[in-house]
Amino acid sequence: MASSSSQPCLHRDIYVGIDYRSCLSCGFALLHDNRVHIDTRTDTDSTPKPGSRYSYRPLNFELGQEIRLLVLHSGQPSDPIVCDLVHANLLDHPEYEAISYTWANSDLEVSFDSKLIDSRSRQVLNVTENCDAALRQVRLQDGKRVVWIDSVCINQDNVSERNHQVWLMKNIYANAIQVLVYVGGPSGDGFELLEYLSHCLVVRSGRSVEVLPKPGAQIPSAAAVQQFFERRWFHRTWTLQEVALAKRATVVLSANIQAKTYDFLSCLVAGRNCAASDPRDKVFALLGLIDEQSGISLRADYSKGVSWVFSEVACQIVE
C-alpha cells in the first residue's frame, strides 16, 4: 500500500493572519491581501484568437483554497451564453452559488457540442448539452450571476487540478450561498409533481417527512412521480454529496437540507446503486460526506487505478 507521506502537502489546515496565511501542517506561509475579493482578470493568460479553444490560467495551489468561479452575463433564453472565468480563494468567503446537475442528458448524451463564449477573449469553452441547459436555466435576464459548475470551473484536462479540486468539493458546496439543482429539462411529469408540492406543507420531524396537501391540490399520478424520480440526477453518486452539504438546495421550489457527516461505509452502501462514468467516483464522490475524525485519509487521486482505490478504501475501513 502506497504511503501518503510521499505526496506533497495540500495545506488542509490553514491559519489566516492579518496579512498572511500559513499551513499548520507543513509551515508554509504566504503574504496576502486581507481584503475579501475575487480576481476578476480573465482566466486565460495568452493572447487569444477569437473562436479558438479556451486556455485556462493555472490555479494557485500554494495554500490549497483557490477555485474558479463562472460569471454568467445576462441574456435571453435563446442568446449565446457569454461568461467570464475568475479566480477566488475560499478563505476569502466569496459569494457564489453551486450547480448540481449531470453531465449527460436523459439520452445519455455527453458530447461537448455546446459552446460558452468568454466575454473578453471571445474564446470558446465546449460543454455538454445538459451543462448548457443548466446554465441557461439559472442565467438571469437583468444581471450577472456568479456560479460554480464542475465541468467548466475545473480544467478537466489537468489531472493534478482535478485531484485538488475534488478534494475541495466538500468546501465548495458547503460554502455556496445555495446549491441550484438542475434535474433536467421541462416535461409534464416534473411540472405536475412540482405544481403539487408547491401547494403542500412539508413538515419535518427528526428523520421523518410528512407532506400535507392544501385543499384543492391536484394529486399527481403514480406514473408522473415515478417518471420524475427516474431522471438521471436522482441516480448519480456525486449528487448525494452536493445536496447533503448544501446550506439550501433549490430545484424549482426551495428546501432546507440539514448538512451532516456520515460513516464512510454507510455512504458507500447508500450510493451502491448510483451511477458513475468513472468507477473511482463511486468512492471519490462521497469523500466530502465523512467526518474528518473518521480515520479515512483517502483523497481523490485520478492517477491511481480502480483496483488500487477500491483496495485502499477497503483497508482503511477495516483498520
Short mmCIF file of C-alpha atoms in Angstrom, two decimals, residues 23-154:
data_model
loop_
_atom_site.label_atom_id
_atom_site.label_comp_id
_atom_site.label_asym_id
_atom_site.label_seq_id
_atom_site.Cartn_x
_atom_site.Cartn_y
_atom_site.Cartn_z
CA CYS A 23 -0.22 25.98 6.69
CA LEU A 24 -0.24 24.39 10.15
CA SER A 25 0.75 21.03 8.68
CA CYS A 26 3.95 21.96 6.83
CA GLY A 27 4.65 25.53 7.98
CA PHE A 28 4.48 27.11 4.52
CA ALA A 29 3.50 30.80 4.73
CA LEU A 30 2.33 33.31 2.14
CA LEU A 31 1.73 37.05 2.37
CA HIS A 32 -1.62 38.12 1.01
CA ASP A 33 -4.06 40.98 0.63
CA ASN A 34 -6.50 40.54 3.52
CA ARG A 35 -9.40 42.17 1.70
CA VAL A 36 -12.16 39.84 0.53
CA HIS A 37 -12.02 39.85 -3.26
CA ILE A 38 -12.44 37.89 -6.45
CA ASP A 39 -9.69 38.01 -9.03
CA THR A 40 -11.60 39.48 -11.96
CA ARG A 41 -8.83 39.07 -14.52
CA THR A 42 -9.75 36.87 -17.45
CA ASP A 43 -8.68 33.31 -16.77
CA THR A 44 -6.59 33.00 -19.92
CA ASP A 45 -3.09 34.46 -19.80
CA SER A 46 -2.30 34.23 -23.51
CA THR A 47 -3.12 36.40 -26.50
CA PRO A 48 -6.22 34.51 -27.64
CA LYS A 49 -7.66 34.09 -31.08
CA PRO A 50 -11.44 34.68 -31.11
CA GLY A 51 -13.27 31.40 -31.58
CA SER A 52 -10.30 29.28 -30.52
CA ARG A 53 -10.47 26.78 -27.66
CA TYR A 54 -10.37 28.40 -24.23
CA SER A 55 -6.98 28.42 -22.46
CA TYR A 56 -7.13 28.08 -18.66
CA ARG A 57 -4.92 30.14 -16.39
CA PRO A 58 -3.42 27.75 -13.76
CA LEU A 59 -4.84 27.79 -10.25
CA ASN A 60 -2.55 28.66 -7.35
CA PHE A 61 -2.24 25.54 -5.20
CA GLU A 62 0.19 27.10 -2.70
CA LEU A 63 -2.41 27.36 0.03
CA GLY A 64 -4.86 24.87 -1.36
CA GLN A 65 -8.01 27.01 -1.44
CA GLU A 66 -8.18 28.66 -4.87
CA ILE A 67 -11.05 27.86 -7.22
CA ARG A 68 -12.53 29.31 -10.39
CA LEU A 69 -15.96 30.91 -10.48
CA LEU A 70 -18.10 31.36 -13.57
CA VAL A 71 -19.67 34.80 -14.02
CA LEU A 72 -22.72 34.41 -16.23
CA HIS A 73 -23.68 37.51 -18.17
CA SER A 74 -27.38 38.32 -18.53
CA GLY A 75 -29.24 37.08 -21.57
CA GLN A 76 -32.48 35.85 -23.02
CA PRO A 77 -33.11 32.08 -23.15
CA SER A 78 -32.04 31.74 -26.78
CA ASP A 79 -28.99 34.05 -26.55
CA PRO A 80 -25.46 32.57 -26.64
CA ILE A 81 -24.02 32.08 -23.16
CA VAL A 82 -21.43 34.78 -22.51
CA CYS A 83 -19.32 34.47 -19.37
CA ASP A 84 -16.08 35.17 -17.51
CA LEU A 85 -13.98 32.73 -15.51
CA VAL A 86 -12.39 34.34 -12.45
CA HIS A 87 -10.23 33.08 -9.60
CA ALA A 88 -11.30 33.23 -5.96
CA ASN A 89 -9.99 31.86 -2.65
CA LEU A 90 -12.48 30.04 -0.44
CA LEU A 91 -10.76 31.52 2.61
CA ASP A 92 -11.97 34.94 1.44
CA HIS A 93 -15.60 33.73 1.57
CA PRO A 94 -16.62 34.72 -1.96
CA GLU A 95 -20.35 34.78 -2.69
CA TYR A 96 -21.46 32.28 -5.32
CA GLU A 97 -24.00 29.57 -6.00
CA ALA A 98 -23.01 25.99 -6.85
CA ILE A 99 -24.81 23.98 -9.51
CA SER A 100 -25.72 20.33 -9.11
CA TYR A 101 -26.56 18.56 -12.38
CA THR A 102 -25.46 15.65 -14.55
CA TRP A 103 -23.08 15.89 -17.49
CA ALA A 104 -25.26 13.60 -19.63
CA ASN A 105 -28.83 14.35 -20.63
CA SER A 106 -31.75 11.91 -20.46
CA ASP A 107 -30.49 10.25 -23.65
CA LEU A 108 -27.05 9.66 -22.06
CA GLU A 109 -25.54 12.16 -24.48
CA VAL A 110 -22.20 13.56 -23.24
CA SER A 111 -20.69 15.11 -26.35
CA PHE A 112 -19.19 18.57 -25.87
CA ASP A 113 -21.01 20.25 -28.73
CA SER A 114 -22.44 23.28 -26.90
CA LYS A 115 -20.35 26.43 -26.51
CA LEU A 116 -19.79 29.15 -23.93
CA ILE A 117 -18.14 32.39 -25.04
CA ASP A 118 -15.57 34.18 -22.88
CA SER A 119 -16.62 37.85 -22.87
CA ARG A 120 -13.08 39.24 -23.10
CA SER A 121 -11.06 36.83 -25.20
CA ARG A 122 -14.04 35.55 -27.25
CA GLN A 123 -12.54 32.10 -26.84
CA VAL A 124 -14.89 29.14 -26.68
CA LEU A 125 -15.46 26.64 -23.88
CA ASN A 126 -17.08 23.42 -25.09
CA VAL A 127 -19.63 21.92 -22.71
CA THR A 128 -22.24 19.16 -22.81
CA GLU A 129 -25.81 19.83 -23.86
CA ASN A 130 -27.00 19.31 -20.28
CA CYS A 131 -24.43 21.74 -18.86
CA ASP A 132 -25.56 24.32 -21.41
CA ALA A 133 -29.19 23.72 -20.45
CA ALA A 134 -28.43 24.06 -16.73
CA LEU A 135 -26.62 27.38 -17.24
CA ARG A 136 -29.46 28.72 -19.37
CA GLN A 137 -31.89 27.72 -16.63
CA VAL A 138 -30.05 29.73 -13.94
CA ARG A 139 -28.88 32.67 -16.09
CA LEU A 140 -30.50 36.00 -15.18
CA GLN A 141 -32.09 38.29 -17.75
CA ASP A 142 -31.18 41.50 -15.96
CA GLY A 143 -27.82 40.99 -14.26
CA LYS A 144 -24.77 38.81 -13.78
CA ARG A 145 -24.78 35.64 -11.70
CA VAL A 146 -21.72 34.03 -10.10
CA VAL A 147 -21.82 30.23 -10.02
CA TRP A 148 -19.55 27.23 -9.63
CA ILE A 149 -20.06 24.31 -12.01
CA ASP A 150 -17.53 21.49 -12.15
CA SER A 151 -17.15 20.84 -15.88
CA VAL A 152 -16.32 24.50 -16.55
CA CYS A 153 -14.59 25.68 -13.37
CA ILE A 154 -12.20 22.71 -13.31
#
